mmCIF file of C-alpha atoms in Angstrom:
data_model
loop_
_atom_site.group_PDB
_atom_site.id
_atom_site.type_symbol
_atom_site.label_atom_id
_atom_site.label_comp_id
_atom_site.label_asym_id
_atom_site.label_seq_id
_atom_site.Cartn_x
_atom_site.Cartn_y
_atom_site.Cartn_z
ATOM 1 C CA MET A 780 114.306 189.052 229.482
ATOM 2 C CA LEU A 781 112.138 186.642 228.860
ATOM 3 C CA ARG A 782 111.538 186.763 231.870
ATOM 4 C CA PHE A 783 110.891 190.119 232.010
ATOM 5 C CA PHE A 784 108.295 190.064 229.138
ATOM 6 C CA SER A 785 106.384 186.960 230.511
ATOM 7 C CA LYS A 786 105.432 189.527 233.241
ATOM 8 C CA LEU A 787 105.073 191.934 230.691
ATOM 9 C CA ALA A 788 102.099 189.763 228.677
ATOM 10 C CA ALA A 789 101.493 188.653 232.025
ATOM 11 C CA MET A 790 100.107 192.191 232.948
ATOM 12 C CA PHE A 791 98.404 193.273 229.973
ATOM 13 C CA LEU A 792 96.373 189.853 229.761
ATOM 14 C CA PHE A 793 95.361 190.894 233.604
ATOM 15 C CA ALA A 794 94.664 194.686 232.325
ATOM 16 C CA GLY A 795 92.568 193.262 229.064
ATOM 17 C CA ALA A 796 90.009 190.484 231.331
ATOM 18 C CA ALA A 797 89.473 193.705 234.082
ATOM 19 C CA VAL A 798 88.497 195.878 231.212
ATOM 20 C CA ALA A 799 86.555 193.044 229.421
ATOM 21 C CA GLN A 800 84.657 192.896 233.136
ATOM 22 C CA THR A 801 83.670 196.504 232.994
ATOM 23 C CA THR A 802 82.069 196.593 229.281
ATOM 24 C CA PRO A 803 78.120 196.785 229.796
ATOM 25 C CA GLN A 804 77.761 193.292 228.542
ATOM 26 C CA ALA A 805 79.191 192.333 231.099
ATOM 27 C CA VAL A 806 76.866 194.308 233.646
ATOM 28 C CA GLY A 807 73.198 192.360 234.841
ATOM 29 C CA VAL A 808 70.301 193.882 236.297
ATOM 30 C CA VAL A 809 67.291 192.722 237.698
ATOM 31 C CA VAL A 810 64.540 194.910 237.562
ATOM 32 C CA MET A 811 61.130 194.775 239.379
ATOM 33 C CA HIS A 812 57.984 196.909 238.743
ATOM 34 C CA GLY A 813 55.909 198.532 240.969
ATOM 35 C CA LYS A 814 52.539 197.051 243.000
ATOM 36 C CA GLY A 815 49.669 195.844 240.621
ATOM 37 C CA GLY A 816 51.822 196.778 237.938
ATOM 38 C CA SER A 817 53.419 193.990 235.536
ATOM 39 C CA PRO A 818 56.715 193.644 232.933
ATOM 40 C CA THR A 819 55.432 195.854 230.186
ATOM 41 C CA LYS A 820 54.030 198.889 232.611
ATOM 42 C CA PHE A 821 55.955 201.763 233.707
ATOM 43 C CA VAL A 822 59.648 199.320 233.951
ATOM 44 C CA ALA A 823 59.223 198.200 230.543
ATOM 45 C CA GLU A 824 61.307 201.196 228.490
ATOM 46 C CA LEU A 825 63.869 201.337 231.918
ATOM 47 C CA ALA A 826 63.987 197.145 231.067
ATOM 48 C CA SER A 827 64.344 198.261 227.196
ATOM 49 C CA GLY A 828 66.683 201.256 227.470
ATOM 50 C CA LEU A 829 69.494 199.295 229.427
ATOM 51 C CA GLU A 830 69.560 196.385 226.877
ATOM 52 C CA ALA A 831 69.799 199.049 224.666
ATOM 53 C CA LYS A 832 73.045 200.477 226.090
ATOM 54 C CA GLY A 833 74.032 196.806 225.932
ATOM 55 C CA HIS A 834 73.377 195.079 230.046
ATOM 56 C CA LEU A 835 71.864 191.546 230.100
ATOM 57 C CA VAL A 836 68.687 192.536 231.499
ATOM 58 C CA ALA A 837 65.330 190.447 233.725
ATOM 59 C CA ASN A 838 62.662 191.901 233.606
ATOM 60 C CA ILE A 839 60.952 190.031 235.828
ATOM 61 C CA GLU A 840 57.011 189.902 237.382
ATOM 62 C CA MET A 841 56.640 189.160 241.566
ATOM 63 C CA PRO A 842 53.783 188.264 243.163
ATOM 64 C CA TRP A 843 52.823 192.323 244.389
ATOM 65 C CA SER A 844 51.300 191.930 240.528
ATOM 66 C CA GLY A 845 48.282 192.310 239.474
ATOM 67 C CA ASN A 846 48.240 189.109 238.541
ATOM 68 C CA ARG A 847 49.812 187.242 240.797
ATOM 69 C CA ASN A 848 47.746 188.864 243.495
ATOM 70 C CA TYR A 849 50.888 187.872 246.639
ATOM 71 C CA ASP A 850 50.376 184.209 245.586
ATOM 72 C CA VAL A 851 54.234 184.177 247.477
ATOM 73 C CA ASP A 852 55.556 185.295 250.565
ATOM 74 C CA PRO A 853 58.558 187.696 250.575
ATOM 75 C CA ALA A 854 61.251 184.655 251.526
ATOM 76 C CA ALA A 855 60.333 183.285 247.759
ATOM 77 C CA ALA A 856 60.228 186.329 246.399
ATOM 78 C CA GLU A 857 63.801 186.504 247.252
ATOM 79 C CA ALA A 858 64.197 183.008 245.338
ATOM 80 C CA GLU A 859 62.761 184.601 242.205
ATOM 81 C CA VAL A 860 64.992 187.288 242.085
ATOM 82 C CA ASP A 861 68.168 184.390 243.438
ATOM 83 C CA ALA A 862 67.271 182.067 240.427
ATOM 84 C CA ALA A 863 67.086 185.528 238.269
ATOM 85 C CA LEU A 864 70.303 187.234 239.086
ATOM 86 C CA ASP A 865 71.687 182.764 238.488
ATOM 87 C CA ARG A 866 69.782 183.432 235.011
ATOM 88 C CA LEU A 867 71.981 186.312 234.109
ATOM 89 C CA ARG A 868 74.797 185.033 235.125
ATOM 90 C CA VAL A 869 74.809 181.911 233.143
ATOM 91 C CA LYS A 870 74.111 184.074 230.254
ATOM 92 C CA GLY A 871 77.922 185.894 230.607
ATOM 93 C CA ALA A 872 77.348 189.019 234.302
ATOM 94 C CA ASN A 873 80.002 189.035 236.702
ATOM 95 C CA ARG A 874 78.435 192.681 238.049
ATOM 96 C CA LEU A 875 74.794 192.119 239.261
ATOM 97 C CA PHE A 876 72.545 194.513 240.202
ATOM 98 C CA VAL A 877 68.733 194.965 241.663
ATOM 99 C CA ALA A 878 66.584 197.604 240.302
ATOM 100 C CA GLY A 879 63.139 198.474 241.017
ATOM 101 C CA HIS A 880 60.702 199.848 241.007
ATOM 102 C CA SER A 881 57.771 202.427 243.866
ATOM 103 C CA GLN A 882 57.362 198.766 245.853
ATOM 104 C CA GLY A 883 59.732 197.368 243.708
ATOM 105 C CA GLY A 884 61.911 199.852 244.385
ATOM 106 C CA THR A 885 61.015 198.425 248.402
ATOM 107 C CA PHE A 886 61.555 195.379 248.081
ATOM 108 C CA ALA A 887 65.094 195.980 246.438
ATOM 109 C CA LEU A 888 66.329 197.945 249.251
ATOM 110 C CA TYR A 889 64.532 194.587 251.670
ATOM 111 C CA TYR A 890 67.012 192.080 249.221
ATOM 112 C CA GLY A 891 70.111 194.329 249.316
ATOM 113 C CA SER A 892 69.604 194.313 253.187
ATOM 114 C CA LYS A 893 70.551 190.506 253.085
ATOM 115 C CA HIS A 894 72.215 189.889 249.932
ATOM 116 C CA ALA A 895 75.677 190.567 248.688
ATOM 117 C CA VAL A 896 75.047 192.336 245.194
ATOM 118 C CA ASP A 897 76.801 194.606 243.306
ATOM 119 C CA GLY A 898 74.708 197.376 243.435
ATOM 120 C CA ILE A 899 70.563 198.652 244.343
ATOM 121 C CA ILE A 900 68.761 200.837 242.961
ATOM 122 C CA SER A 901 65.568 202.052 243.987
ATOM 123 C CA ILE A 902 63.148 203.982 242.088
ATOM 124 C CA ALA A 903 60.417 206.130 243.876
ATOM 125 C CA PRO A 904 60.651 203.948 245.784
ATOM 126 C CA GLY A 905 57.000 203.799 248.031
ATOM 127 C CA ALA A 906 54.251 201.241 249.905
ATOM 128 C CA SER A 907 55.902 200.399 253.190
ATOM 129 C CA THR A 908 53.877 199.061 255.785
ATOM 130 C CA ALA A 909 55.535 201.411 258.631
ATOM 131 C CA SER A 910 53.838 204.610 256.541
ATOM 132 C CA GLN A 911 50.955 206.158 258.282
ATOM 133 C CA VAL A 912 48.688 206.313 254.620
ATOM 134 C CA ILE A 913 49.440 202.121 254.721
ATOM 135 C CA ARG A 914 48.194 201.784 258.439
ATOM 136 C CA GLU A 915 45.347 204.095 258.040
ATOM 137 C CA LYS A 916 43.966 202.370 255.104
ATOM 138 C CA LEU A 917 44.221 198.664 255.996
ATOM 139 C CA GLY A 918 45.291 198.135 259.680
ATOM 140 C CA GLY A 919 41.439 196.650 259.331
ATOM 141 C CA THR A 920 42.376 194.111 257.217
ATOM 142 C CA LEU A 921 45.357 192.888 258.332
ATOM 143 C CA GLU A 922 43.735 192.858 261.705
ATOM 144 C CA GLU A 923 41.054 190.258 259.795
ATOM 145 C CA ALA A 924 43.893 188.933 258.170
ATOM 146 C CA ARG A 925 45.869 187.428 261.598
ATOM 147 C CA LYS A 926 42.434 186.114 263.175
ATOM 148 C CA LEU A 927 42.342 184.206 259.840
ATOM 149 C CA VAL A 928 45.629 182.675 260.364
ATOM 150 C CA ALA A 929 44.992 182.210 263.735
ATOM 151 C CA ALA A 930 41.575 180.210 263.067
ATOM 152 C CA GLY A 931 43.136 177.801 261.269
ATOM 153 C CA LYS A 932 42.241 179.772 257.748
ATOM 154 C CA GLY A 933 45.591 180.887 256.685
ATOM 155 C CA GLY A 934 45.241 178.786 253.338
ATOM 156 C CA GLU A 935 42.884 179.102 251.884
ATOM 157 C CA THR A 936 41.845 182.467 249.891
ATOM 158 C CA ALA A 937 39.842 185.769 250.724
ATOM 159 C CA ARG A 938 38.783 188.577 249.930
ATOM 160 C CA LEU A 939 41.115 191.084 251.303
ATOM 161 C CA GLN A 940 42.180 195.014 250.873
ATOM 162 C CA ASP A 941 45.178 196.518 248.851
ATOM 163 C CA PHE A 942 46.302 200.167 248.464
ATOM 164 C CA GLU A 943 48.163 202.522 245.742
ATOM 165 C CA GLY A 944 48.346 206.224 245.732
ATOM 166 C CA ALA A 945 46.611 206.706 242.552
ATOM 167 C CA LYS A 946 44.513 203.665 242.896
ATOM 168 C CA GLY A 947 42.670 203.791 246.248
ATOM 169 C CA THR A 948 41.524 201.071 247.957
ATOM 170 C CA TYR A 949 40.730 197.413 245.871
ATOM 171 C CA VAL A 950 40.370 194.020 246.438
ATOM 172 C CA VAL A 951 43.156 191.233 245.807
ATOM 173 C CA VAL A 952 42.089 187.701 246.790
ATOM 174 C CA CYS A 953 45.062 186.008 248.601
ATOM 175 C CA LYS A 954 45.704 183.609 251.441
ATOM 176 C CA PRO A 955 46.133 185.654 254.454
ATOM 177 C CA ASP A 956 48.968 183.515 255.973
ATOM 178 C CA ASN A 957 50.880 185.700 251.962
ATOM 179 C CA TYR A 958 49.185 189.094 253.300
ATOM 180 C CA VAL A 959 50.258 189.143 256.510
ATOM 181 C CA SER A 960 53.935 188.100 255.353
ATOM 182 C CA TRP A 961 53.611 191.154 252.643
ATOM 183 C CA PHE A 962 51.991 194.021 255.121
ATOM 184 C CA ASP A 963 53.215 193.028 258.754
ATOM 185 C CA PRO A 964 55.139 196.985 259.898
ATOM 186 C CA ASP A 965 57.846 195.543 260.580
ATOM 187 C CA GLY A 966 57.910 192.976 257.799
ATOM 188 C CA ALA A 967 60.224 192.836 254.387
ATOM 189 C CA MET A 968 58.302 196.434 253.187
ATOM 190 C CA ASN A 969 59.359 198.127 255.892
ATOM 191 C CA LEU A 970 60.943 200.493 254.683
ATOM 192 C CA THR A 971 62.663 203.099 256.667
ATOM 193 C CA LYS A 972 64.168 199.043 258.452
ATOM 194 C CA SER A 973 65.642 198.118 255.200
ATOM 195 C CA ILE A 974 67.340 201.279 254.435
ATOM 196 C CA ARG A 975 69.317 201.075 257.641
ATOM 197 C CA ALA A 976 69.959 197.382 257.872
ATOM 198 C CA MET A 977 71.815 198.319 254.068
ATOM 199 C CA ARG A 978 75.150 196.076 253.394
ATOM 200 C CA PRO A 979 77.264 199.574 254.189
ATOM 201 C CA GLY A 980 79.367 197.757 251.338
ATOM 202 C CA THR A 981 76.217 198.009 248.904
ATOM 203 C CA PRO A 982 75.978 201.636 247.063
ATOM 204 C CA VAL A 983 72.301 202.129 246.394
ATOM 205 C CA LEU A 984 71.283 204.700 243.077
ATOM 206 C CA LEU A 985 67.995 205.845 245.312
ATOM 207 C CA VAL A 986 65.856 207.461 242.180
ATOM 208 C CA VAL A 987 62.814 210.223 243.578
ATOM 209 C CA PRO A 988 61.367 212.000 240.741
ATOM 210 C CA LYS A 989 60.850 215.917 241.675
ATOM 211 C CA ASN A 990 56.798 215.027 240.843
ATOM 212 C CA ASP A 991 56.604 212.444 242.926
ATOM 213 C CA TYR A 992 53.863 211.520 245.436
ATOM 214 C CA PRO A 993 54.356 214.312 248.009
ATOM 215 C CA GLY A 994 54.613 211.630 250.388
ATOM 216 C CA LEU A 995 57.306 210.055 248.865
ATOM 217 C CA LEU A 996 59.382 214.008 248.505
ATOM 218 C CA LYS A 997 58.913 214.458 252.062
ATOM 219 C CA ALA A 998 60.591 211.571 253.015
ATOM 220 C CA ARG A 999 63.347 211.172 249.903
ATOM 221 C CA GLN A 1000 66.683 213.662 251.823
ATOM 222 C CA ALA A 1001 65.711 211.156 255.509
ATOM 223 C CA ASN A 1002 66.225 207.533 253.044
ATOM 224 C CA PHE A 1003 68.773 209.366 251.638
ATOM 225 C CA ASP A 1004 70.597 209.897 255.046
ATOM 226 C CA ALA A 1005 69.629 207.141 256.354
ATOM 227 C CA LEU A 1006 71.376 204.825 253.883
ATOM 228 C CA PRO A 1007 75.033 203.858 255.279
ATOM 229 C CA ARG A 1008 77.934 206.055 254.108
ATOM 230 C CA ASN A 1009 78.950 204.661 250.683
ATOM 231 C CA PRO A 1010 81.332 207.213 248.111
ATOM 232 C CA LEU A 1011 78.963 205.545 245.645
ATOM 233 C CA THR A 1012 76.077 205.818 246.810
ATOM 234 C CA LYS A 1013 74.242 208.497 245.558
ATOM 235 C CA LEU A 1014 70.300 210.626 244.914
ATOM 236 C CA TYR A 1015 69.322 211.059 241.692
ATOM 237 C CA GLU A 1016 65.837 213.481 240.738
ATOM 238 C CA PRO A 1017 64.812 212.695 237.171
ATOM 239 C CA ASP A 1018 62.416 215.270 236.307
ATOM 240 C CA ALA A 1019 59.339 212.919 236.050
ATOM 241 C CA THR A 1020 56.593 211.614 237.781
ATOM 242 C CA HIS A 1021 56.037 209.137 239.639
ATOM 243 C CA THR A 1022 54.635 206.111 237.102
ATOM 244 C CA GLY A 1023 57.658 207.747 234.596
ATOM 245 C CA ALA A 1024 60.950 208.161 236.991
ATOM 246 C CA PRO A 1025 61.688 204.647 235.364
ATOM 247 C CA ALA A 1026 61.898 205.748 232.274
ATOM 248 C CA ALA A 1027 63.100 209.204 232.841
ATOM 249 C CA SER A 1028 66.404 207.847 234.587
ATOM 250 C CA HIS A 1029 67.509 204.435 232.366
ATOM 251 C CA GLU A 1030 70.822 207.163 230.787
ATOM 252 C CA GLU A 1031 71.775 207.441 234.591
ATOM 253 C CA ILE A 1032 71.338 203.992 235.991
ATOM 254 C CA SER A 1033 73.693 202.342 232.871
ATOM 255 C CA ARG A 1034 76.294 205.317 233.708
ATOM 256 C CA TRP A 1035 75.899 204.533 237.646
ATOM 257 C CA MET A 1036 75.995 201.237 236.734
ATOM 258 C CA MET A 1037 79.287 201.262 235.060
ATOM 259 C CA GLU A 1038 80.855 203.161 237.979
ATOM 260 C CA VAL A 1039 80.154 200.699 240.257
ATOM 261 C CA ALA A 1040 81.521 198.106 237.915
ATOM 262 C CA ARG A 1041 84.314 199.645 236.815
#
C-alpha cells in the first residue's frame, strides 16, 4: 500500500511539472524587427502584448536596423539570436520561439532551418534576395560590392544601396563583405530556400496580413505549401497592413505558442 501511494504521489508530481512547463511564463520568444526598423518600431506592440500575456520576451535590435546598417554578417546575427535565447533560458523559459517581422520574418525562417527551437513565427516575411524586385533594384549594387571585395576592399565601408517596398531605394554605409553576405541571392535571405530547408519537426506560424504588399500576398499560399508538413504549422491572416501585422497578431501568436508548448 505504501508503494502504491508513493507511485501515486510521483505521478502527481510529474503531472504538476508538466503543467508548470506550459504556463505563459515558461514560454520565451525572441522578437526581431523589419528592415531599417528597430525594437520600438512596428514590433513594440507585439512585444508588449506578449509580455502582458505573461511570456518572456527579448525584443532585440538586428544588424539590418536603421542604426546598424549590416554591421555584421548573418552568422553573427545568428549568434545574437542564440544569446537572446540563452538569456530567456536563464530567466526560466523552457519553451523557446523565434519571431520576426518583414525582413525579420525571413531571417526567422532562416534561423529555424538551422537551429532547433520549439517554433518559428514569421510575420509578413519579405526582403527575399531571390525575388525579382530585389534583383532588379539591387543587382547592380551587389555586383559593385563584389568587385570591392575582389579588390581587397571588402572590409572598408562604402556607400551602397538598399531597397524597401514603402521607402524605395536608399543608401546604407557598410562593409562590402557584409553587404554581399546579406544580399547574395543564394544566401541567408533567400526566403524560398529557407522555407524548403525548415526542420520538419519545427512548427511554423506564417502570418500574412490581408492588406500586405501585393507581391507578398501573391506568394502567400506557395510559401505556406512549401513548408514541411507539421500538424502545428498554420497560416494566419489578420485584417491588417504589412506594418500593422505584428500588433494585430499578438493574441494569435500567444495562443499558438501555448498550443505548441503543450
